[in-house]
Short mmCIF file of C-alpha atoms and ligand atoms in Angstrom, two decimals:
data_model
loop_
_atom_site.label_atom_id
_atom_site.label_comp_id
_atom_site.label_asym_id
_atom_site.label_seq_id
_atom_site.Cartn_x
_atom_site.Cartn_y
_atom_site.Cartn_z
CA UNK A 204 92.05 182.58 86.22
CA UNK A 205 90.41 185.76 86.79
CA UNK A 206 86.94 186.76 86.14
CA UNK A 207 87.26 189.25 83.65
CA UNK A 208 89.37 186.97 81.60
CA UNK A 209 86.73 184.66 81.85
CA UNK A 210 84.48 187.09 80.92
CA UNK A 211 86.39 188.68 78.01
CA UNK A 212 87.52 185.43 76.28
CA UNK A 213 85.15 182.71 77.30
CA UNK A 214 84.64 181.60 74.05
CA UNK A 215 87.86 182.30 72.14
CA UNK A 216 90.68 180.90 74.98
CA UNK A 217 88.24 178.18 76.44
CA UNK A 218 87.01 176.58 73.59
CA UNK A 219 90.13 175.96 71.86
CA UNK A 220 91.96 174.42 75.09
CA UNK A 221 92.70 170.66 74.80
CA UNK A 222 92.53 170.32 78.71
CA UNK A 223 88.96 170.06 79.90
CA UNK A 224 87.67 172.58 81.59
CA UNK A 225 84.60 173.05 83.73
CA UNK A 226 82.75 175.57 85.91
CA UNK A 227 80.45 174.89 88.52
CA UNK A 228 78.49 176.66 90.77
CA UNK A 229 78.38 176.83 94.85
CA UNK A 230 76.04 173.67 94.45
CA UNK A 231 78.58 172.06 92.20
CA UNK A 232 76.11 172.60 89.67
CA UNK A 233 77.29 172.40 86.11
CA UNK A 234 77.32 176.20 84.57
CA UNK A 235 79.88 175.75 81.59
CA UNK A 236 82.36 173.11 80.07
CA UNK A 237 84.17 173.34 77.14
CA UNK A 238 84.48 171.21 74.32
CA UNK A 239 87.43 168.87 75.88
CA UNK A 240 85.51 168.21 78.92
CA UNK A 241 82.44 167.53 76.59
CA UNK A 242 84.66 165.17 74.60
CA UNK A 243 86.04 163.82 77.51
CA UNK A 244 82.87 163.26 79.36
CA UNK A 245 81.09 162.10 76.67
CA UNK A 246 78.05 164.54 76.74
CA UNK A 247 76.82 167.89 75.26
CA UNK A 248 76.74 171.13 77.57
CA UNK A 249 73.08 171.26 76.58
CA UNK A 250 72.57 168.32 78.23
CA UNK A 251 73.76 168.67 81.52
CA UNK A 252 74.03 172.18 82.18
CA UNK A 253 72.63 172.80 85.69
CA UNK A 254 73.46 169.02 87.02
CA UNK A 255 74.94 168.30 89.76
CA UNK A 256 78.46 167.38 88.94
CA UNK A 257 80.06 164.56 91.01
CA UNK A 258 77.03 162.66 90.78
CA UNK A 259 76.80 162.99 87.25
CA UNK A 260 80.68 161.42 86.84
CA UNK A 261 79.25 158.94 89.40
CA UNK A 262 82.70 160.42 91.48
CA UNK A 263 83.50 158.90 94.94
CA UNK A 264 81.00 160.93 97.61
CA UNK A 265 84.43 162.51 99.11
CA UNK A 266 84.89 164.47 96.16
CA UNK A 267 81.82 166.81 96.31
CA UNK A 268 82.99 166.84 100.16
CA UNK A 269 86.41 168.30 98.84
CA UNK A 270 85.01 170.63 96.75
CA UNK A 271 82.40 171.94 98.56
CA UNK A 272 85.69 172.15 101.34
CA UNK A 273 87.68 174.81 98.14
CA UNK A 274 84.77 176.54 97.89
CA UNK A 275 84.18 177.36 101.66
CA UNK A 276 88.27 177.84 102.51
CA UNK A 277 88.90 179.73 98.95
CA UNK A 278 91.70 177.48 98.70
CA UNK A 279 92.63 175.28 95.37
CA UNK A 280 93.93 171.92 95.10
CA UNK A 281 94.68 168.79 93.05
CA UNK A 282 93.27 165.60 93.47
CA UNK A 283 95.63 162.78 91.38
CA UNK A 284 94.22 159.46 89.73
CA UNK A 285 90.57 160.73 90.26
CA UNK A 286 88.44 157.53 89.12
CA UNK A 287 85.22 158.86 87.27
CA UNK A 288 82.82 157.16 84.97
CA UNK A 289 81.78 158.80 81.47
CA UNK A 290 78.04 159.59 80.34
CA UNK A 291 78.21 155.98 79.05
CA UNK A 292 79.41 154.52 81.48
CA UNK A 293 83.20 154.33 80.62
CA UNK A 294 85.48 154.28 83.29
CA UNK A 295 88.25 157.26 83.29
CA UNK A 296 91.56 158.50 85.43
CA UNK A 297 91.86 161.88 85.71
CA UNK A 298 94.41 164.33 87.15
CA UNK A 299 91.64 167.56 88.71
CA UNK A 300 92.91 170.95 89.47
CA UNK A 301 90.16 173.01 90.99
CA UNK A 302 90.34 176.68 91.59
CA UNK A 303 87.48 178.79 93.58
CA UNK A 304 86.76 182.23 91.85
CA UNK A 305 86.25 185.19 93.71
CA UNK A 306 82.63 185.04 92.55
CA UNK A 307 81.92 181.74 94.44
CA UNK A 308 82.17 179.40 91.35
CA UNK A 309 84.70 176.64 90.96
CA UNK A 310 86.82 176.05 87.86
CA UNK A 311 87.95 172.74 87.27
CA UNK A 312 90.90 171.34 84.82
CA UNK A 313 91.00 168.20 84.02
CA UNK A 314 93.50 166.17 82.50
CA UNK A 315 92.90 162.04 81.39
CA UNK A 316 96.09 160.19 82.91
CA UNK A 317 95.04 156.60 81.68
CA UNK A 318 95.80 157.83 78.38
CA UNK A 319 99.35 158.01 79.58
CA UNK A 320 99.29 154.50 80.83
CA UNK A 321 97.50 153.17 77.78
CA UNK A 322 100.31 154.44 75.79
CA UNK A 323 103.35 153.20 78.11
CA UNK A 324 101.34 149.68 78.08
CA UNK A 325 100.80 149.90 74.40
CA UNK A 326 104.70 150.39 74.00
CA UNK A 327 105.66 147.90 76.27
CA UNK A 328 103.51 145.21 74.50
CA UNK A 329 104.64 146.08 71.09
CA UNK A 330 108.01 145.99 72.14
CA UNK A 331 107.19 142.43 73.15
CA UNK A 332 105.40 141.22 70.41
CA UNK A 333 108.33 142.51 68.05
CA UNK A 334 110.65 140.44 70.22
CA UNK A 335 108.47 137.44 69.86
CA UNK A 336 108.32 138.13 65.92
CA UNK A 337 111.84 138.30 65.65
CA UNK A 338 112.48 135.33 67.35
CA UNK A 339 109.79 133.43 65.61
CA UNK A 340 111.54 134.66 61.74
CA UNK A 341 114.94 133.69 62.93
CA UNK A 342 113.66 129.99 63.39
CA UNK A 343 111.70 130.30 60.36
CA UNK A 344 114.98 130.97 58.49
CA UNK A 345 116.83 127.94 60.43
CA UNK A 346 113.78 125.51 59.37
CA UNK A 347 113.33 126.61 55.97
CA UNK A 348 116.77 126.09 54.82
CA UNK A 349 117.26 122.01 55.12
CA UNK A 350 114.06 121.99 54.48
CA UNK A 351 114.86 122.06 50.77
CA UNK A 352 117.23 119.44 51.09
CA UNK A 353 115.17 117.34 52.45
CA UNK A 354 112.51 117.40 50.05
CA UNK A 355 115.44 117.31 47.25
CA UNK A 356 116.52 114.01 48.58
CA UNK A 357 113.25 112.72 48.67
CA UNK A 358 112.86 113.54 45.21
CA UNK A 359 115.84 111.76 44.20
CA UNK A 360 115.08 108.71 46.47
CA UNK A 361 111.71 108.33 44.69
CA UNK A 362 113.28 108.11 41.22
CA UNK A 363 115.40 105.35 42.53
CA UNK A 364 112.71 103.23 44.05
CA UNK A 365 112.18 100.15 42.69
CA UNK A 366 109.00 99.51 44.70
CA UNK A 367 106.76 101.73 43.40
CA UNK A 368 104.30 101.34 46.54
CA UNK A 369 107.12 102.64 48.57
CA UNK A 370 106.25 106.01 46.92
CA UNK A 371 103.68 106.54 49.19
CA UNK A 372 105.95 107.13 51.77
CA UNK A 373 108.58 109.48 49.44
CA UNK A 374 105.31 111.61 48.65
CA UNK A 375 104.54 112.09 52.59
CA UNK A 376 108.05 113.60 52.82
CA UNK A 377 107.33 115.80 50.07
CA UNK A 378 103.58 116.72 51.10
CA UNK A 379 104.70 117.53 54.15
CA UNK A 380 108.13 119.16 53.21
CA UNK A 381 105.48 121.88 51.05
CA UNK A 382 102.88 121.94 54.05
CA UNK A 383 106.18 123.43 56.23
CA UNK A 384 107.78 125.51 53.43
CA UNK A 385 104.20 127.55 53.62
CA UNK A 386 103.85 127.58 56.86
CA UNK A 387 107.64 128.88 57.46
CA UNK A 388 106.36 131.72 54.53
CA UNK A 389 104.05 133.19 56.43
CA UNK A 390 106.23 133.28 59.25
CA UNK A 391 108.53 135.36 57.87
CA UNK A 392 105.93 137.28 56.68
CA UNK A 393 106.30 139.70 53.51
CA UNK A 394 110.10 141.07 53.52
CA UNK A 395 110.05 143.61 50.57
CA UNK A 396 109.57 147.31 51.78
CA UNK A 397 106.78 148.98 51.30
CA UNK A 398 105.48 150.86 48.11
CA UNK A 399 103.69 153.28 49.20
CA UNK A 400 101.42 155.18 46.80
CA UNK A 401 98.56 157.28 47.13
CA UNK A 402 96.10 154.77 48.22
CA UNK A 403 91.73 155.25 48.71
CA UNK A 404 91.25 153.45 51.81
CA UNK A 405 87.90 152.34 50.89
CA UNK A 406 89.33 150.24 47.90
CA UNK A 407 91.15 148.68 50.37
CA UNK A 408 88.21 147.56 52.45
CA UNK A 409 85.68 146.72 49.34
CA UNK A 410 88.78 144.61 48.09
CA UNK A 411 88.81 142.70 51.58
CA UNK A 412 85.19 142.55 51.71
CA UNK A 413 85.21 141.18 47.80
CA UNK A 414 87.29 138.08 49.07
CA UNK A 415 85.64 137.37 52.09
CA UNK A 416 82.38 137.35 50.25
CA UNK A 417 84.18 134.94 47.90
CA UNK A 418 84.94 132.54 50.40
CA UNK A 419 81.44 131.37 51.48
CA UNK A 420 80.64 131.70 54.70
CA UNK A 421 77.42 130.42 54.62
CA UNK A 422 74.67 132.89 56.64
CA UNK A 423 77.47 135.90 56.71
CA UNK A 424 76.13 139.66 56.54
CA UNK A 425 79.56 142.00 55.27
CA UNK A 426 77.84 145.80 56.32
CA UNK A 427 79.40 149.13 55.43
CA UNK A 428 79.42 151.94 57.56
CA UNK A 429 82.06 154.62 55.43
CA UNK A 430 82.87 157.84 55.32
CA UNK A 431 83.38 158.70 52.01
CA UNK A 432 85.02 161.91 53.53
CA UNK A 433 88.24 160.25 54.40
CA UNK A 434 91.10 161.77 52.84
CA UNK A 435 93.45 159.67 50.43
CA UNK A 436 96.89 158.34 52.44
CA UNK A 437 100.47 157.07 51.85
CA UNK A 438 100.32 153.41 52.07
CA UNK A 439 101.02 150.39 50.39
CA UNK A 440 97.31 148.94 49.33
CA UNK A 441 98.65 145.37 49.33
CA UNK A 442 99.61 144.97 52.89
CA UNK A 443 97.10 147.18 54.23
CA UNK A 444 94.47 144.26 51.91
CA UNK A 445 96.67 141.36 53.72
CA UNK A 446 96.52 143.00 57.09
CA UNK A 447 92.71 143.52 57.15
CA UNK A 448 91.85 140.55 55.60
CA UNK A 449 93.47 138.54 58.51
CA UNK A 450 90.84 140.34 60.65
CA UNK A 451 88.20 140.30 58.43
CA UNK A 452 88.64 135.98 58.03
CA UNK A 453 89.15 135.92 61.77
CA UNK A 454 86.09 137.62 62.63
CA UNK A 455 84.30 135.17 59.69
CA UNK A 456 86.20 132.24 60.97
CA UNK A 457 84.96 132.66 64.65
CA UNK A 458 81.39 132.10 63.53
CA UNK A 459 80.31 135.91 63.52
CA UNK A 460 76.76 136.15 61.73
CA UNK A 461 77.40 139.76 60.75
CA UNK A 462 80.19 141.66 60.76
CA UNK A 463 80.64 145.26 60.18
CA UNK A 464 83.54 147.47 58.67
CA UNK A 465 83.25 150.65 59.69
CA UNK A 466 85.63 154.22 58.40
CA UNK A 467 85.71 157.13 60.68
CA UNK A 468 88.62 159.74 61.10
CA UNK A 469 89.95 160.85 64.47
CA UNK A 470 91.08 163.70 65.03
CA UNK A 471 94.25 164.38 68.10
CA UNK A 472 95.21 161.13 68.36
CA UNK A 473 98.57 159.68 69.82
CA UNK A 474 100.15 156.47 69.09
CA UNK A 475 103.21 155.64 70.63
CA UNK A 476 104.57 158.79 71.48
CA UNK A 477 103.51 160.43 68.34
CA UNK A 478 100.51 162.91 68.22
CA UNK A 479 98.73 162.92 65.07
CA UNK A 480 96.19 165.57 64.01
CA UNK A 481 94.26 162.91 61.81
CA UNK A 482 94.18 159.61 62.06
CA UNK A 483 91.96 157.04 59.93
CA UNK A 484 90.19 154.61 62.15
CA UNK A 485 88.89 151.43 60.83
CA UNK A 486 86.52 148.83 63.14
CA UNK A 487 85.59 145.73 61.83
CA UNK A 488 83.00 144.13 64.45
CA UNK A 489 81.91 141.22 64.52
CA UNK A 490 78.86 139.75 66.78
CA UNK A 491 80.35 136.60 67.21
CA UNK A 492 81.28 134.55 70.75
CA UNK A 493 84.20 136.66 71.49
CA UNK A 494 87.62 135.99 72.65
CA UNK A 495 88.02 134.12 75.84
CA UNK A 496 89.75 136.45 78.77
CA UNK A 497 92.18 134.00 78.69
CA UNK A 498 93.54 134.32 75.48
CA UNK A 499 93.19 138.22 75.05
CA UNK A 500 96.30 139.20 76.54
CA UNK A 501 98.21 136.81 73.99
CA UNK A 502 96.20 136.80 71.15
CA UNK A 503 99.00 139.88 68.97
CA UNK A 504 101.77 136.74 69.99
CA UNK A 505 102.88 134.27 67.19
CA UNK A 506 101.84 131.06 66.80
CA UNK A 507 99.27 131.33 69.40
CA UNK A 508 95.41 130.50 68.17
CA UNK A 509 92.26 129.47 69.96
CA UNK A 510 91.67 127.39 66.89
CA UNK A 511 92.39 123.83 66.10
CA UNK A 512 93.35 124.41 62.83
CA UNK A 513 94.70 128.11 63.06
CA UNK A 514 98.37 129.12 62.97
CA UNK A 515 98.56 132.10 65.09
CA UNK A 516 100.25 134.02 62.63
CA UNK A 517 97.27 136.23 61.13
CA UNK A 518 97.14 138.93 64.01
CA UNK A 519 100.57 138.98 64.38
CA UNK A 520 101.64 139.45 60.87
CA UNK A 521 98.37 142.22 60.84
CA UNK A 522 100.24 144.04 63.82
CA UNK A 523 103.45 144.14 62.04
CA UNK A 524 101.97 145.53 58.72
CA UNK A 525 100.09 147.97 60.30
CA UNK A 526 102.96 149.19 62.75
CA UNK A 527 105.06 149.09 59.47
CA UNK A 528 102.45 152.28 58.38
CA UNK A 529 103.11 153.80 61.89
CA UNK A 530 99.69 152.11 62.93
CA UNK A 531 97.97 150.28 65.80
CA UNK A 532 95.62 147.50 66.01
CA UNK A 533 93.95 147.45 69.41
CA UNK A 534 90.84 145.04 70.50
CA UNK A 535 88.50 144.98 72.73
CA UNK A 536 86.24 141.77 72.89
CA UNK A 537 82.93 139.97 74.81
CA UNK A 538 80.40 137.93 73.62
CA UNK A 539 78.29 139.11 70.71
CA UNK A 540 80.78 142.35 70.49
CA UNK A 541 84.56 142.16 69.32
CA UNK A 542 86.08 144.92 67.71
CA UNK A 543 89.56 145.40 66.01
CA UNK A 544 90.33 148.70 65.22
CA UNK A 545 93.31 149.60 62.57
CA UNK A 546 94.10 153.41 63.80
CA UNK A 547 96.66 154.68 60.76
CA UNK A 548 97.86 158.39 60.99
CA UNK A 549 97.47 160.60 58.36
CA UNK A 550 99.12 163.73 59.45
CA UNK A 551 101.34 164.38 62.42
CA UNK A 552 101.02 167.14 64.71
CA UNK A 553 103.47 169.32 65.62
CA UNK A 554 104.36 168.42 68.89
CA UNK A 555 105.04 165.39 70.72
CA UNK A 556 103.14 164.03 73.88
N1 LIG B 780 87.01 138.24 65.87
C1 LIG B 780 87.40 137.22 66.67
N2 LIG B 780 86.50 136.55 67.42
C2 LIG B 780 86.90 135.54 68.23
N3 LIG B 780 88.17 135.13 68.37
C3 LIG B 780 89.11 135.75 67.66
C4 LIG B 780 88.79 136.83 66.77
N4 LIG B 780 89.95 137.27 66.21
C5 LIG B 780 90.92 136.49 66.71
N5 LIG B 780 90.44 135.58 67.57
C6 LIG B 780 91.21 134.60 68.34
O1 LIG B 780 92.58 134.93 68.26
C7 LIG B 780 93.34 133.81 67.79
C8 LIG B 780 94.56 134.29 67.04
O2 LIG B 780 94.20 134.81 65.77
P1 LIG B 780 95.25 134.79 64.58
O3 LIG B 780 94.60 135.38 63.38
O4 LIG B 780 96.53 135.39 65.03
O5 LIG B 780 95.51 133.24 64.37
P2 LIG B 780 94.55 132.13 63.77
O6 LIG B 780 93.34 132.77 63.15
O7 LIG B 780 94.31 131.12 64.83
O8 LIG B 780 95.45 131.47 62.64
P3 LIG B 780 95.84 132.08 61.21
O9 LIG B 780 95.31 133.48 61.15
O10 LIG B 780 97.32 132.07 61.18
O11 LIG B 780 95.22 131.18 60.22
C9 LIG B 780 92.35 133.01 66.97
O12 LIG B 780 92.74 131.66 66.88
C10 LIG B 780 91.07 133.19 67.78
O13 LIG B 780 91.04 132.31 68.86
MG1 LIG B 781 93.61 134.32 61.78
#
């Protein structure tokens, strides 16, 4: 880029860039970075202005070798998969294309590529838990049909008993007949479309928080962290209630003392392939033991629970309710700290990344 561009437009064509970009000086000091890099680093230019940069990214010791190598041959490059670490501490992939300037400073683009492989691993896993959720209904179907003859006939052979002690053993049929016919209804999970109407999210979460509170957990703190700035969206209130509530009563369930639900918008934000310009996101966190390493890759899957008296079937049916609103629930989980976050888009951007 030349330096009277830079000059001209620094503010104007820098700031509004979505790629990060950053200028540093012939000690690989820090002199500018614009509002990407600041997002994507994590810190304010006030901050660091004047650092020195690899160290600051905590960047293998070959990289300042590298650059200091551009600066002295005036020749650019790209360095692929770039591992660097964020101001806290968060680890990030980057794609770097640095450029020396004629005036002895280096420019630096930057582009996250993990974001790229979050999203094809985010596909590829809801691809697979759809699978396993379609599989799982069609049994669901299979199982719930005899089931009704079979509790029919045991109606029938209790009216004919002439033992009445033997209807102890009609009634386990039936007991048991009911126990599946709920079980296979929440497999198949609610099959009506949705209505969606113009819905205030935060009704939604006072509503879940309302029945939690009703349940009695004994010692449980519900907090609110909201912004009452979030604009209204399409949805259908009723299975956005049933989808939060599973996390909610999961969080609750796994002994959390306190749990927080928390409303914040993002803006820029893909899921899928789809790039929204606002999406809502919604954390509920919970300071409970966490979710064994183990389990966390499988956890989304039917019928699979860490609990000895869980069905599996709350995440999954939360996955498919939110996905149903073009949503996401991701996780991310260790002792004292596990966080579900519902991300639902609000409005879609114009292109497609
Ligand atoms: N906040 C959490 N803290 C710790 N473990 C969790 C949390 N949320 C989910 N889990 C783990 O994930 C498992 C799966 O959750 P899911 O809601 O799908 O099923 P479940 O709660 O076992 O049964 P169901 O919701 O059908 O009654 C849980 O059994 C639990 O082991
Ligand atoms: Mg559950």
């Amino acid at each position: 880029m030349p330096d009277d561009l830079l000059q001209a437009w620094p503010g104007q064509l820098l700031e509004t860039l979505n790629t990060a970009v950053i200028l540093l000086d012939d000690a690989l000091r820090l002199t500018y970075l614009n509002p990407a890099a600041e997002n994507l680093f994590e810190i304010s230019r006030r901050q660091v202005s004047g650092q020195y940069w690899p160290g600051m990214l905590q960047a293998e010791k070959s990289l300042g070798d590298r650059l200091r190598g551009a600066l002295h041959a005036q020749e650019p490059f790209t360095e692929r998969e770039l591992e660097l670490h964020t101001a806290y501490g968060r680890h990030i992939t980057v794609d770097c294309t640095v450029t020396p300037l004629s005036n002895g400073d280096l420019l630096l683009e930057i582009v996250r590529v993990d974001r790229h492989l979050r999203i094809a691993h985010e596909e590829h896993l809801l691809t697979q838990q759809r699978a396993a959720r379609d599989l799982m209904r069609g049994m669901a179907h299979e199982i719930k049909n005899p089931l009704g003859g079979l509790r029919g006939a045991a109606q029938l052979l209790e009216s004919e008993l002439e033992q009445p002690e033997l209807t102890e053993y009609t009634q386990v049929i039936i007991g048991e007949a009911d126990r599946l016919r709920n079980l296979v209804d929440r497999m198949l999970g609610p099959n009506n479309v949705p209505d969606n109407r113009t819905v205030n999210i935060h009704q939604v979460i006072e509503h879940v928080r309302s029945l939690v509170d009703a349940e009695a957990h004994p010692g449980l703190e519900l907090k609110r962290e909201y912004d009452p700035s979030i604009p209204e969206l399409q949805a259908d209130a009723e299975l956005l209630v049933q989808a939060l509530l599973n996390l909610v009563r999961n969080a609750a369930q796994a002994g959390a003392r306190c749990i927080t639900l928390r409303s914040r918008t993002q803006r820029q934000f893909t899921i899928g392939h789809t790039r929204y310009k606002l999406v809502i996101r919604l954390d509920v966190i919970d300071d409970g033991p966490g979710i064994a390493p183990d389990m966390q890759n499988k956890i989304f899957y039917p019928m699979v629970s860490g609990r000895p008296d869980g069905t599996g079937l709350g995440l999954s049916i939360a996955q498919s309710l939110i996905n149903q609103h073009n949503g996401i629930i991701e996780f991310t989980s260790e002792p004292g700290n596990t966080r579900f976050t519902v991300l639902l888009p609000l409005e879609v951007a114009n292109d497609t990344s």
